[in-house]
Amino acid sequence: MTSNAGRPLPPKLRAWVTARKRHRLSHVHAQMARELGLNPNKLGSLDNHRQQPWKAPLPEFIEHLYLKRFGRAHPTTVVPIEQLARQAAAKKTAKRANRVADRSDNDANGANT
């Protein structure tokens, strides 16, 4: 699993992509589950299997928990996992660039005094 930039996804996000595909969740349901703090590896035990008719289907269960905890039916903004990884990578490269620029400024100022 790689993001569009060619970098591999971090393991935490990779687990969510795998869970989203395995349990056929939409981006909205995956984000709601992440915000609820659910473990992506444990979604299989929460998922409704045909032998367990008393359980709600996983997307409905996630919606119910989200409504109960946050008081709204769905998140205000939905960010797909891949886009979240791209944003984190961009933030990281910008932070590194700022750090390198600050070091070069400090070196230049230190050499002049």
mmCIF file with all atom_site columns, N, CA and C in Angstrom, residues 34-106:
data_model
loop_
_atom_site.group_PDB
_atom_site.id
_atom_site.type_symbol
_atom_site.label_atom_id
_atom_site.label_alt_id
_atom_site.label_comp_id
_atom_site.label_asym_id
_atom_site.label_entity_id
_atom_site.label_seq_id
_atom_site.pdbx_PDB_ins_code
_atom_site.Cartn_x
_atom_site.Cartn_y
_atom_site.Cartn_z
_atom_site.occupancy
_atom_site.B_iso_or_equiv
_atom_site.pdbx_formal_charge
_atom_site.auth_seq_id
_atom_site.auth_comp_id
_atom_site.auth_asym_id
_atom_site.auth_atom_id
_atom_site.pdbx_PDB_model_num
ATOM 1   N N  . ARG A 1 34  ? -12.166 5.530   13.261 1.00 0.00 ? 34  ARG A N  1
ATOM 2   C CA . ARG A 1 34  ? -10.901 6.075   13.763 1.00 0.00 ? 34  ARG A CA 1
ATOM 3   C C  . ARG A 1 34  ? -11.153 7.089   14.864 1.00 0.00 ? 34  ARG A C  1
ATOM 4   N N  . GLU A 1 35  ? -12.124 7.987   14.653 1.00 0.00 ? 35  GLU A N  1
ATOM 5   C CA . GLU A 1 35  ? -12.420 9.011   15.655 1.00 0.00 ? 35  GLU A CA 1
ATOM 6   C C  . GLU A 1 35  ? -12.973 8.390   16.939 1.00 0.00 ? 35  GLU A C  1
ATOM 7   N N  . LEU A 1 36  ? -13.666 7.270   16.818 1.00 0.00 ? 36  LEU A N  1
ATOM 8   C CA . LEU A 1 36  ? -14.177 6.582   17.997 1.00 0.00 ? 36  LEU A CA 1
ATOM 9   C C  . LEU A 1 36  ? -13.069 5.847   18.744 1.00 0.00 ? 36  LEU A C  1
ATOM 10  N N  . GLY A 1 37  ? -11.927 5.658   18.102 1.00 0.00 ? 37  GLY A N  1
ATOM 11  C CA . GLY A 1 37  ? -10.815 4.973   18.730 1.00 0.00 ? 37  GLY A CA 1
ATOM 12  C C  . GLY A 1 37  ? -10.900 3.470   18.622 1.00 0.00 ? 37  GLY A C  1
ATOM 13  N N  . LEU A 1 38  ? -11.647 2.974   17.634 1.00 0.00 ? 38  LEU A N  1
ATOM 14  C CA . LEU A 1 38  ? -11.757 1.532   17.445 1.00 0.00 ? 38  LEU A CA 1
ATOM 15  C C  . LEU A 1 38  ? -10.446 0.980   16.894 1.00 0.00 ? 38  LEU A C  1
ATOM 16  N N  . ASN A 1 39  ? -10.170 -0.256  17.205 1.00 0.00 ? 39  ASN A N  1
ATOM 17  C CA . ASN A 1 39  ? -8.971  -0.935  16.722 1.00 0.00 ? 39  ASN A CA 1
ATOM 18  C C  . ASN A 1 39  ? -9.293  -1.556  15.369 1.00 0.00 ? 39  ASN A C  1
ATOM 19  N N  . PRO A 1 40  ? -8.553  -1.208  14.301 1.00 0.00 ? 40  PRO A N  1
ATOM 20  C CA . PRO A 1 40  ? -8.873  -1.759  12.982 1.00 0.00 ? 40  PRO A CA 1
ATOM 21  C C  . PRO A 1 40  ? -8.712  -3.267  12.905 1.00 0.00 ? 40  PRO A C  1
ATOM 22  N N  . ASN A 1 41  ? -7.854  -3.826  13.743 1.00 0.00 ? 41  ASN A N  1
ATOM 23  C CA . ASN A 1 41  ? -7.651  -5.266  13.726 1.00 0.00 ? 41  ASN A CA 1
ATOM 24  C C  . ASN A 1 41  ? -8.776  -6.024  14.419 1.00 0.00 ? 41  ASN A C  1
ATOM 25  N N  . LYS A 1 42  ? -9.577  -5.335  15.218 1.00 0.00 ? 42  LYS A N  1
ATOM 26  C CA . LYS A 1 42  ? -10.652 -5.979  15.978 1.00 0.00 ? 42  LYS A CA 1
ATOM 27  C C  . LYS A 1 42  ? -12.029 -5.762  15.351 1.00 0.00 ? 42  LYS A C  1
ATOM 28  N N  . LEU A 1 43  ? -12.104 -5.131  14.191 1.00 0.00 ? 43  LEU A N  1
ATOM 29  C CA . LEU A 1 43  ? -13.406 -4.869  13.572 1.00 0.00 ? 43  LEU A CA 1
ATOM 30  C C  . LEU A 1 43  ? -14.107 -6.159  13.158 1.00 0.00 ? 43  LEU A C  1
ATOM 31  N N  . GLY A 1 44  ? -13.365 -7.207  12.914 1.00 0.00 ? 44  GLY A N  1
ATOM 32  C CA . GLY A 1 44  ? -13.966 -8.470  12.514 1.00 0.00 ? 44  GLY A CA 1
ATOM 33  C C  . GLY A 1 44  ? -14.858 -9.055  13.590 1.00 0.00 ? 44  GLY A C  1
ATOM 34  N N  . SER A 1 45  ? -14.496 -8.842  14.857 1.00 0.00 ? 45  SER A N  1
ATOM 35  C CA . SER A 1 45  ? -15.328 -9.368  15.941 1.00 0.00 ? 45  SER A CA 1
ATOM 36  C C  . SER A 1 45  ? -16.593 -8.544  16.111 1.00 0.00 ? 45  SER A C  1
ATOM 37  N N  . LEU A 1 46  ? -16.560 -7.277  15.674 1.00 0.00 ? 46  LEU A N  1
ATOM 38  C CA . LEU A 1 46  ? -17.742 -6.423  15.763 1.00 0.00 ? 46  LEU A CA 1
ATOM 39  C C  . LEU A 1 46  ? -18.656 -6.595  14.561 1.00 0.00 ? 46  LEU A C  1
ATOM 40  N N  . ASP A 1 47  ? -18.081 -7.113  13.474 1.00 0.00 ? 47  ASP A N  1
ATOM 41  C CA . ASP A 1 47  ? -18.831 -7.240  12.229 1.00 0.00 ? 47  ASP A CA 1
ATOM 42  C C  . ASP A 1 47  ? -19.916 -8.303  12.355 1.00 0.00 ? 47  ASP A C  1
ATOM 43  N N  . ASN A 1 48  ? -21.028 -8.061  11.687 1.00 0.00 ? 48  ASN A N  1
ATOM 44  C CA . ASN A 1 48  ? -22.145 -9.001  11.694 1.00 0.00 ? 48  ASN A CA 1
ATOM 45  C C  . ASN A 1 48  ? -21.830 -10.148 10.743 1.00 0.00 ? 48  ASN A C  1
ATOM 46  N N  . HIS A 1 49  ? -21.861 -11.345 11.260 1.00 0.00 ? 49  HIS A N  1
ATOM 47  C CA . HIS A 1 49  ? -21.717 -12.516 10.424 1.00 0.00 ? 49  HIS A CA 1
ATOM 48  C C  . HIS A 1 49  ? -23.096 -13.137 10.273 1.00 0.00 ? 49  HIS A C  1
ATOM 49  N N  . ARG A 1 50  ? -23.281 -13.873 9.258  1.00 0.00 ? 50  ARG A N  1
ATOM 50  C CA . ARG A 1 50  ? -24.623 -14.424 9.001  1.00 0.00 ? 50  ARG A CA 1
ATOM 51  C C  . ARG A 1 50  ? -25.104 -15.333 10.129 1.00 0.00 ? 50  ARG A C  1
ATOM 52  N N  . GLN A 1 51  ? -24.172 -15.870 10.899 1.00 0.00 ? 51  GLN A N  1
ATOM 53  C CA . GLN A 1 51  ? -24.563 -16.728 12.013 1.00 0.00 ? 51  GLN A CA 1
ATOM 54  C C  . GLN A 1 51  ? -24.995 -15.911 13.232 1.00 0.00 ? 51  GLN A C  1
ATOM 55  N N  . GLN A 1 52  ? -24.797 -14.593 13.178 1.00 0.00 ? 52  GLN A N  1
ATOM 56  C CA . GLN A 1 52  ? -25.097 -13.732 14.317 1.00 0.00 ? 52  GLN A CA 1
ATOM 57  C C  . GLN A 1 52  ? -26.138 -12.688 13.925 1.00 0.00 ? 52  GLN A C  1
ATOM 58  N N  . PRO A 1 53  ? -27.401 -13.090 13.783 1.00 0.00 ? 53  PRO A N  1
ATOM 59  C CA . PRO A 1 53  ? -28.417 -12.149 13.309 1.00 0.00 ? 53  PRO A CA 1
ATOM 60  C C  . PRO A 1 53  ? -28.757 -11.056 14.312 1.00 0.00 ? 53  PRO A C  1
ATOM 61  N N  . TRP A 1 54  ? -28.351 -11.187 15.566 1.00 0.00 ? 54  TRP A N  1
ATOM 62  C CA . TRP A 1 54  ? -28.680 -10.170 16.559 1.00 0.00 ? 54  TRP A CA 1
ATOM 63  C C  . TRP A 1 54  ? -27.769 -8.946  16.443 1.00 0.00 ? 54  TRP A C  1
ATOM 64  N N  . LYS A 1 55  ? -26.653 -9.089  15.743 1.00 0.00 ? 55  LYS A N  1
ATOM 65  C CA . LYS A 1 55  ? -25.732 -7.968  15.586 1.00 0.00 ? 55  LYS A CA 1
ATOM 66  C C  . LYS A 1 55  ? -26.157 -7.082  14.425 1.00 0.00 ? 55  LYS A C  1
ATOM 67  N N  . ALA A 1 56  ? -25.943 -5.793  14.589 1.00 0.00 ? 56  ALA A N  1
ATOM 68  C CA . ALA A 1 56  ? -26.179 -4.855  13.494 1.00 0.00 ? 56  ALA A CA 1
ATOM 69  C C  . ALA A 1 56  ? -24.999 -4.935  12.524 1.00 0.00 ? 56  ALA A C  1
ATOM 70  N N  . PRO A 1 57  ? -25.227 -4.635  11.253 1.00 0.00 ? 57  PRO A N  1
ATOM 71  C CA . PRO A 1 57  ? -24.095 -4.583  10.324 1.00 0.00 ? 57  PRO A CA 1
ATOM 72  C C  . PRO A 1 57  ? -23.068 -3.547  10.802 1.00 0.00 ? 57  PRO A C  1
ATOM 73  N N  . LEU A 1 58  ? -21.799 -3.767  10.498 1.00 0.00 ? 58  LEU A N  1
ATOM 74  C CA . LEU A 1 58  ? -20.719 -2.939  11.018 1.00 0.00 ? 58  LEU A CA 1
ATOM 75  C C  . LEU A 1 58  ? -20.908 -1.449  10.718 1.00 0.00 ? 58  LEU A C  1
ATOM 76  N N  . PRO A 1 59  ? -21.265 -1.044  9.483  1.00 0.00 ? 59  PRO A N  1
ATOM 77  C CA . PRO A 1 59  ? -21.454 0.391   9.244  1.00 0.00 ? 59  PRO A CA 1
ATOM 78  C C  . PRO A 1 59  ? -22.559 0.997   10.120 1.00 0.00 ? 59  PRO A C  1
ATOM 79  N N  . GLU A 1 60  ? -23.655 0.271   10.304 1.00 0.00 ? 60  GLU A N  1
ATOM 80  C CA . GLU A 1 60  ? -24.732 0.772   11.157 1.00 0.00 ? 60  GLU A CA 1
ATOM 81  C C  . GLU A 1 60  ? -24.283 0.860   12.609 1.00 0.00 ? 60  GLU A C  1
ATOM 82  N N  . PHE A 1 61  ? -23.504 -0.121  13.057 1.00 0.00 ? 61  PHE A N  1
ATOM 83  C CA . PHE A 1 61  ? -23.007 -0.123  14.423 1.00 0.00 ? 61  PHE A CA 1
ATOM 84  C C  . PHE A 1 61  ? -22.088 1.069   14.658 1.00 0.00 ? 61  PHE A C  1
ATOM 85  N N  . ILE A 1 62  ? -21.212 1.350   13.699 1.00 0.00 ? 62  ILE A N  1
ATOM 86  C CA . ILE A 1 62  ? -20.304 2.496   13.818 1.00 0.00 ? 62  ILE A CA 1
ATOM 87  C C  . ILE A 1 62  ? -21.103 3.790   13.847 1.00 0.00 ? 62  ILE A C  1
ATOM 88  N N  . GLU A 1 63  ? -22.124 3.912   12.971 1.00 0.00 ? 63  GLU A N  1
ATOM 89  C CA . GLU A 1 63  ? -22.962 5.113   12.971 1.00 0.00 ? 63  GLU A CA 1
ATOM 90  C C  . GLU A 1 63  ? -23.659 5.296   14.311 1.00 0.00 ? 63  GLU A C  1
ATOM 91  N N  . HIS A 1 64  ? -24.158 4.207   14.882 1.00 0.00 ? 64  HIS A N  1
ATOM 92  C CA . HIS A 1 64  ? -24.843 4.275   16.176 1.00 0.00 ? 64  HIS A CA 1
ATOM 93  C C  . HIS A 1 64  ? -23.887 4.772   17.270 1.00 0.00 ? 64  HIS A C  1
ATOM 94  N N  . LEU A 1 65  ? -22.683 4.208   17.328 1.00 0.00 ? 65  LEU A N  1
ATOM 95  C CA . LEU A 1 65  ? -21.706 4.623   18.327 1.00 0.00 ? 65  LEU A CA 1
ATOM 96  C C  . LEU A 1 65  ? -21.302 6.075   18.136 1.00 0.00 ? 65  LEU A C  1
ATOM 97  N N  . TYR A 1 66  ? -21.143 6.490   16.885 1.00 0.00 ? 66  TYR A N  1
ATOM 98  C CA . TYR A 1 66  ? -20.727 7.860   16.589 1.00 0.00 ? 66  TYR A CA 1
ATOM 99  C C  . TYR A 1 66  ? -21.800 8.852   17.023 1.00 0.00 ? 66  TYR A C  1
ATOM 100 N N  . LEU A 1 67  ? -23.052 8.528   16.719 1.00 0.00 ? 67  LEU A N  1
ATOM 101 C CA . LEU A 1 67  ? -24.156 9.393   17.118 1.00 0.00 ? 67  LEU A CA 1
ATOM 102 C C  . LEU A 1 67  ? -24.240 9.479   18.641 1.00 0.00 ? 67  LEU A C  1
ATOM 103 N N  . LYS A 1 68  ? -24.050 8.355   19.296 1.00 0.00 ? 68  LYS A N  1
ATOM 104 C CA . LYS A 1 68  ? -24.133 8.309   20.748 1.00 0.00 ? 68  LYS A CA 1
ATOM 105 C C  . LYS A 1 68  ? -23.013 9.130   21.398 1.00 0.00 ? 68  LYS A C  1
ATOM 106 N N  . ARG A 1 69  ? -21.802 9.049   20.855 1.00 0.00 ? 69  ARG A N  1
ATOM 107 C CA . ARG A 1 69  ? -20.672 9.742   21.464 1.00 0.00 ? 69  ARG A CA 1
ATOM 108 C C  . ARG A 1 69  ? -20.606 11.212  21.089 1.00 0.00 ? 69  ARG A C  1
ATOM 109 N N  . PHE A 1 70  ? -20.787 11.526  19.798 1.00 0.00 ? 70  PHE A N  1
ATOM 110 C CA . PHE A 1 70  ? -20.561 12.895  19.333 1.00 0.00 ? 70  PHE A CA 1
ATOM 111 C C  . PHE A 1 70  ? -21.844 13.686  19.113 1.00 0.00 ? 70  PHE A C  1
ATOM 112 N N  . GLY A 1 71  ? -22.989 13.030  19.116 1.00 0.00 ? 71  GLY A N  1
ATOM 113 C CA . GLY A 1 71  ? -24.253 13.740  18.966 1.00 0.00 ? 71  GLY A CA 1
ATOM 114 C C  . GLY A 1 71  ? -24.559 14.180  17.552 1.00 0.00 ? 71  GLY A C  1
ATOM 115 N N  . ARG A 1 72  ? -23.854 13.659  16.580 1.00 0.00 ? 72  ARG A N  1
ATOM 116 C CA . ARG A 1 72  ? -24.165 13.957  15.177 1.00 0.00 ? 72  ARG A CA 1
ATOM 117 C C  . ARG A 1 72  ? -23.996 12.685  14.363 1.00 0.00 ? 72  ARG A C  1
ATOM 118 N N  . ALA A 1 73  ? -24.652 12.661  13.208 1.00 0.00 ? 73  ALA A N  1
ATOM 119 C CA . ALA A 1 73  ? -24.727 11.428  12.428 1.00 0.00 ? 73  ALA A CA 1
ATOM 120 C C  . ALA A 1 73  ? -23.421 11.091  11.712 1.00 0.00 ? 73  ALA A C  1
ATOM 121 N N  . HIS A 1 74  ? -22.665 12.115  11.314 1.00 0.00 ? 74  HIS A N  1
ATOM 122 C CA . HIS A 1 74  ? -21.431 11.864  10.573 1.00 0.00 ? 74  HIS A CA 1
ATOM 123 C C  . HIS A 1 74  ? -20.467 13.024  10.782 1.00 0.00 ? 74  HIS A C  1
ATOM 124 N N  . PRO A 1 75  ? -19.192 12.855  10.466 1.00 0.00 ? 75  PRO A N  1
ATOM 125 C CA . PRO A 1 75  ? -18.210 13.931  10.639 1.00 0.00 ? 75  PRO A CA 1
ATOM 126 C C  . PRO A 1 75  ? -18.513 15.115  9.727  1.00 0.00 ? 75  PRO A C  1
ATOM 127 N N  . THR A 1 76  ? -18.099 16.291  10.152 1.00 0.00 ? 76  THR A N  1
ATOM 128 C CA . THR A 1 76  ? -18.351 17.480  9.341  1.00 0.00 ? 76  THR A CA 1
ATOM 129 C C  . THR A 1 76  ? -17.508 17.474  8.070  1.00 0.00 ? 76  THR A C  1
ATOM 130 N N  . THR A 1 77  ? -16.260 17.072  8.176  1.00 0.00 ? 77  THR A N  1
ATOM 131 C CA . THR A 1 77  ? -15.406 16.946  6.993  1.00 0.00 ? 77  THR A CA 1
ATOM 132 C C  . THR A 1 77  ? -14.834 15.536  6.956  1.00 0.00 ? 77  THR A C  1
ATOM 133 N N  . VAL A 1 78  ? -14.871 14.948  5.790  1.00 0.00 ? 78  VAL A N  1
ATOM 134 C CA . VAL A 1 78  ? -14.357 13.586  5.609  1.00 0.00 ? 78  VAL A CA 1
ATOM 135 C C  . VAL A 1 78  ? -13.049 13.668  4.847  1.00 0.00 ? 78  VAL A C  1
ATOM 136 N N  . VAL A 1 79  ? -11.994 13.105  5.438  1.00 0.00 ? 79  VAL A N  1
ATOM 137 C CA . VAL A 1 79  ? -10.685 13.086  4.813  1.00 0.00 ? 79  VAL A CA 1
ATOM 138 C C  . VAL A 1 79  ? -10.297 11.622  4.614  1.00 0.00 ? 79  VAL A C  1
ATOM 139 N N  . PRO A 1 80  ? -10.166 11.159  3.365  1.00 0.00 ? 80  PRO A N  1
ATOM 140 C CA . PRO A 1 80  ? -9.732  9.778   3.128  1.00 0.00 ? 80  PRO A CA 1
ATOM 141 C C  . PRO A 1 80  ? -8.351  9.525   3.750  1.00 0.00 ? 80  PRO A C  1
ATOM 142 N N  . ILE A 1 81  ? -8.091  8.298   4.073  1.00 0.00 ? 81  ILE A N  1
ATOM 143 C CA . ILE A 1 81  ? -6.853  7.926   4.756  1.00 0.00 ? 81  ILE A CA 1
ATOM 144 C C  . ILE A 1 81  ? -5.631  8.278   3.912  1.00 0.00 ? 81  ILE A C  1
ATOM 145 N N  . GLU A 1 82  ? -5.724  8.051   2.613  1.00 0.00 ? 82  GLU A N  1
ATOM 146 C CA . GLU A 1 82  ? -4.597  8.340   1.733  1.00 0.00 ? 82  GLU A CA 1
ATOM 147 C C  . GLU A 1 82  ? -4.288  9.841   1.734  1.00 0.00 ? 82  GLU A C  1
ATOM 148 N N  . GLN A 1 83  ? -5.330  10.670  1.723  1.00 0.00 ? 83  GLN A N  1
ATOM 149 C CA . GLN A 1 83  ? -5.137  12.121  1.746  1.00 0.00 ? 83  GLN A CA 1
ATOM 150 C C  . GLN A 1 83  ? -4.560  12.550  3.091  1.00 0.00 ? 83  GLN A C  1
ATOM 151 N N  . LEU A 1 84  ? -4.992  11.911  4.162  1.00 0.00 ? 84  LEU A N  1
ATOM 152 C CA . LEU A 1 84  ? -4.460  12.191  5.490  1.00 0.00 ? 84  LEU A CA 1
ATOM 153 C C  . LEU A 1 84  ? -2.959  11.907  5.526  1.00 0.00 ? 84  LEU A C  1
ATOM 154 N N  . ALA A 1 85  ? -2.548  10.814  4.901  1.00 0.00 ? 85  ALA A N  1
ATOM 155 C CA . ALA A 1 85  ? -1.127  10.466  4.845  1.00 0.00 ? 85  ALA A CA 1
ATOM 156 C C  . ALA A 1 85  ? -0.349  11.486  4.015  1.00 0.00 ? 85  ALA A C  1
ATOM 157 N N  . ARG A 1 86  ? -0.938  11.929  2.893  1.00 0.00 ? 86  ARG A N  1
ATOM 158 C CA . ARG A 1 86  ? -0.272  12.952  2.076  1.00 0.00 ? 86  ARG A CA 1
ATOM 159 C C  . ARG A 1 86  ? -0.116  14.251  2.850  1.00 0.00 ? 86  ARG A C  1
ATOM 160 N N  . GLN A 1 87  ? -1.141  14.653  3.593  1.00 0.00 ? 87  GLN A N  1
ATOM 161 C CA . GLN A 1 87  ? -1.066  15.885  4.379  1.00 0.00 ? 87  GLN A CA 1
ATOM 162 C C  . GLN A 1 87  ? 0.008   15.774  5.461  1.00 0.00 ? 87  GLN A C  1
ATOM 163 N N  . ALA A 1 88  ? 0.084   14.617  6.112  1.00 0.00 ? 88  ALA A N  1
ATOM 164 C CA . ALA A 1 88  ? 1.092   14.420  7.149  1.00 0.00 ? 88  ALA A CA 1
ATOM 165 C C  . ALA A 1 88  ? 2.499   14.460  6.553  1.00 0.00 ? 88  ALA A C  1
ATOM 166 N N  . ALA A 1 89  ? 2.665   13.860  5.375  1.00 0.00 ? 89  ALA A N  1
ATOM 167 C CA . ALA A 1 89  ? 3.979   13.873  4.728  1.00 0.00 ? 89  ALA A CA 1
ATOM 168 C C  . ALA A 1 89  ? 4.366   15.281  4.307  1.00 0.00 ? 89  ALA A C  1
ATOM 169 N N  . ALA A 1 90  ? 3.406   16.051  3.785  1.00 0.00 ? 90  ALA A N  1
ATOM 170 C CA . ALA A 1 90  ? 3.689   17.429  3.388  1.00 0.00 ? 90  ALA A CA 1
ATOM 171 C C  . ALA A 1 90  ? 4.060   18.275  4.599  1.00 0.00 ? 90  ALA A C  1
ATOM 172 N N  . LYS A 1 91  ? 3.360   18.073  5.695  1.00 0.00 ? 91  LYS A N  1
ATOM 173 C CA . LYS A 1 91  ? 3.651   18.810  6.922  1.00 0.00 ? 91  LYS A CA 1
ATOM 174 C C  . LYS A 1 91  ? 5.048   18.474  7.431  1.00 0.00 ? 91  LYS A C  1
ATOM 175 N N  . LYS A 1 92  ? 5.408   17.188  7.325  1.00 0.00 ? 92  LYS A N  1
ATOM 176 C CA . LYS A 1 92  ? 6.715   16.738  7.786  1.00 0.00 ? 92  LYS A CA 1
ATOM 177 C C  . LYS A 1 92  ? 7.839   17.339  6.938  1.00 0.00 ? 92  LYS A C  1
ATOM 178 N N  . THR A 1 93  ? 7.658   17.358  5.610  1.00 0.00 ? 93  THR A N  1
ATOM 179 C CA . THR A 1 93  ? 8.695   17.935  4.744  1.00 0.00 ? 93  THR A CA 1
ATOM 180 C C  . THR A 1 93  ? 8.808   19.441  4.954  1.00 0.00 ? 93  THR A C  1
ATOM 181 N N  . ALA A 1 94  ? 7.678   20.119  5.180  1.00 0.00 ? 94  ALA A N  1
ATOM 182 C CA . ALA A 1 94  ? 7.720   21.558  5.440  1.00 0.00 ? 94  ALA A CA 1
ATOM 183 C C  . ALA A 1 94  ? 8.445   21.842  6.754  1.00 0.00 ? 94  ALA A C  1
ATOM 184 N N  . LYS A 1 95  ? 8.202   21.013  7.743  1.00 0.00 ? 95  LYS A N  1
ATOM 185 C CA . LYS A 1 95  ? 8.857   21.182  9.043  1.00 0.00 ? 95  LYS A CA 1
ATOM 186 C C  . LYS A 1 95  ? 10.360  20.969  8.909  1.00 0.00 ? 95  LYS A C  1
ATOM 187 N N  . ARG A 1 96  ? 10.745  19.958  8.123  1.00 0.00 ? 96  ARG A N  1
ATOM 188 C CA . ARG A 1 96  ? 12.168  19.711  7.895  1.00 0.00 ? 96  ARG A CA 1
ATOM 189 C C  . ARG A 1 96  ? 12.814  20.880  7.159  1.00 0.00 ? 96  ARG A C  1
ATOM 190 N N  . ALA A 1 97  ? 12.118  21.407  6.152  1.00 0.00 ? 97  ALA A N  1
ATOM 191 C CA . ALA A 1 97  ? 12.655  22.535  5.389  1.00 0.00 ? 97  ALA A CA 1
ATOM 192 C C  . ALA A 1 97  ? 12.832  23.750  6.296  1.00 0.00 ? 97  ALA A C  1
ATOM 193 N N  . ASN A 1 98  ? 11.863  24.004  7.165  1.00 0.00 ? 98  ASN A N  1
ATOM 194 C CA . ASN A 1 98  ? 11.985  25.122  8.102  1.00 0.00 ? 98  ASN A CA 1
ATOM 195 C C  . ASN A 1 98  ? 13.154  24.919  9.054  1.00 0.00 ? 98  ASN A C  1
ATOM 196 N N  . ARG A 1 99  ? 13.344  23.694  9.513  1.00 0.00 ? 99  ARG A N  1
ATOM 197 C CA . ARG A 1 99  ? 14.435  23.393  10.430 1.00 0.00 ? 99  ARG A CA 1
ATOM 198 C C  . ARG A 1 99  ? 15.787  23.614  9.738  1.00 0.00 ? 99  ARG A C  1
ATOM 199 N N  . VAL A 1 100 ? 15.900  23.171  8.487  1.00 0.00 ? 100 VAL A N  1
ATOM 200 C CA . VAL A 1 100 ? 17.154  23.353  7.736  1.00 0.00 ? 100 VAL A CA 1
ATOM 201 C C  . VAL A 1 100 ? 17.401  24.841  7.491  1.00 0.00 ? 100 VAL A C  1
ATOM 202 N N  . ALA A 1 101 ? 16.336  25.582  7.162  1.00 0.00 ? 101 ALA A N  1
ATOM 203 C CA . ALA A 1 101 ? 16.486  27.021  6.934  1.00 0.00 ? 101 ALA A CA 1
ATOM 204 C C  . ALA A 1 101 ? 16.902  27.732  8.217  1.00 0.00 ? 101 ALA A C  1
ATOM 205 N N  . ASP A 1 102 ? 16.327  27.341  9.344  1.00 0.00 ? 102 ASP A N  1
ATOM 206 C CA . ASP A 1 102 ? 16.698  27.959  10.618 1.00 0.00 ? 102 ASP A CA 1
ATOM 207 C C  . ASP A 1 102 ? 18.151  27.660  10.963 1.00 0.00 ? 102 ASP A C  1
ATOM 208 N N  . ARG A 1 103 ? 18.593  26.442  10.692 1.00 0.00 ? 103 ARG A N  1
ATOM 209 C CA . ARG A 1 103 ? 19.988  26.087  10.978 1.00 0.00 ? 103 ARG A CA 1
ATOM 210 C C  . ARG A 1 103 ? 20.944  26.895  10.106 1.00 0.00 ? 103 ARG A C  1
ATOM 211 N N  . SER A 1 104 ? 20.601  27.059  8.827  1.00 0.00 ? 104 SER A N  1
ATOM 212 C CA . SER A 1 104 ? 21.492  27.818  7.936  1.00 0.00 ? 104 SER A CA 1
ATOM 213 C C  . SER A 1 104 ? 21.510  29.288  8.330  1.00 0.00 ? 104 SER A C  1
ATOM 214 N N  . ASP A 1 105 ? 20.379  29.825  8.791  1.00 0.00 ? 105 ASP A N  1
ATOM 215 C CA . ASP A 1 105 ? 20.342  31.206  9.267  1.00 0.00 ? 105 ASP A CA 1
ATOM 216 C C  . ASP A 1 105 ? 21.188  31.367  10.534 1.00 0.00 ? 105 ASP A C  1
ATOM 217 N N  . ASN A 1 106 ? 21.080  30.406  11.441 1.00 0.00 ? 106 ASN A N  1
ATOM 218 C CA . ASN A 1 106 ? 21.862  30.466  12.662 1.00 0.00 ? 106 ASN A CA 1
ATOM 219 C C  . ASN A 1 106 ? 23.350  30.327  12.369 1.00 0.00 ? 106 ASN A C  1
#
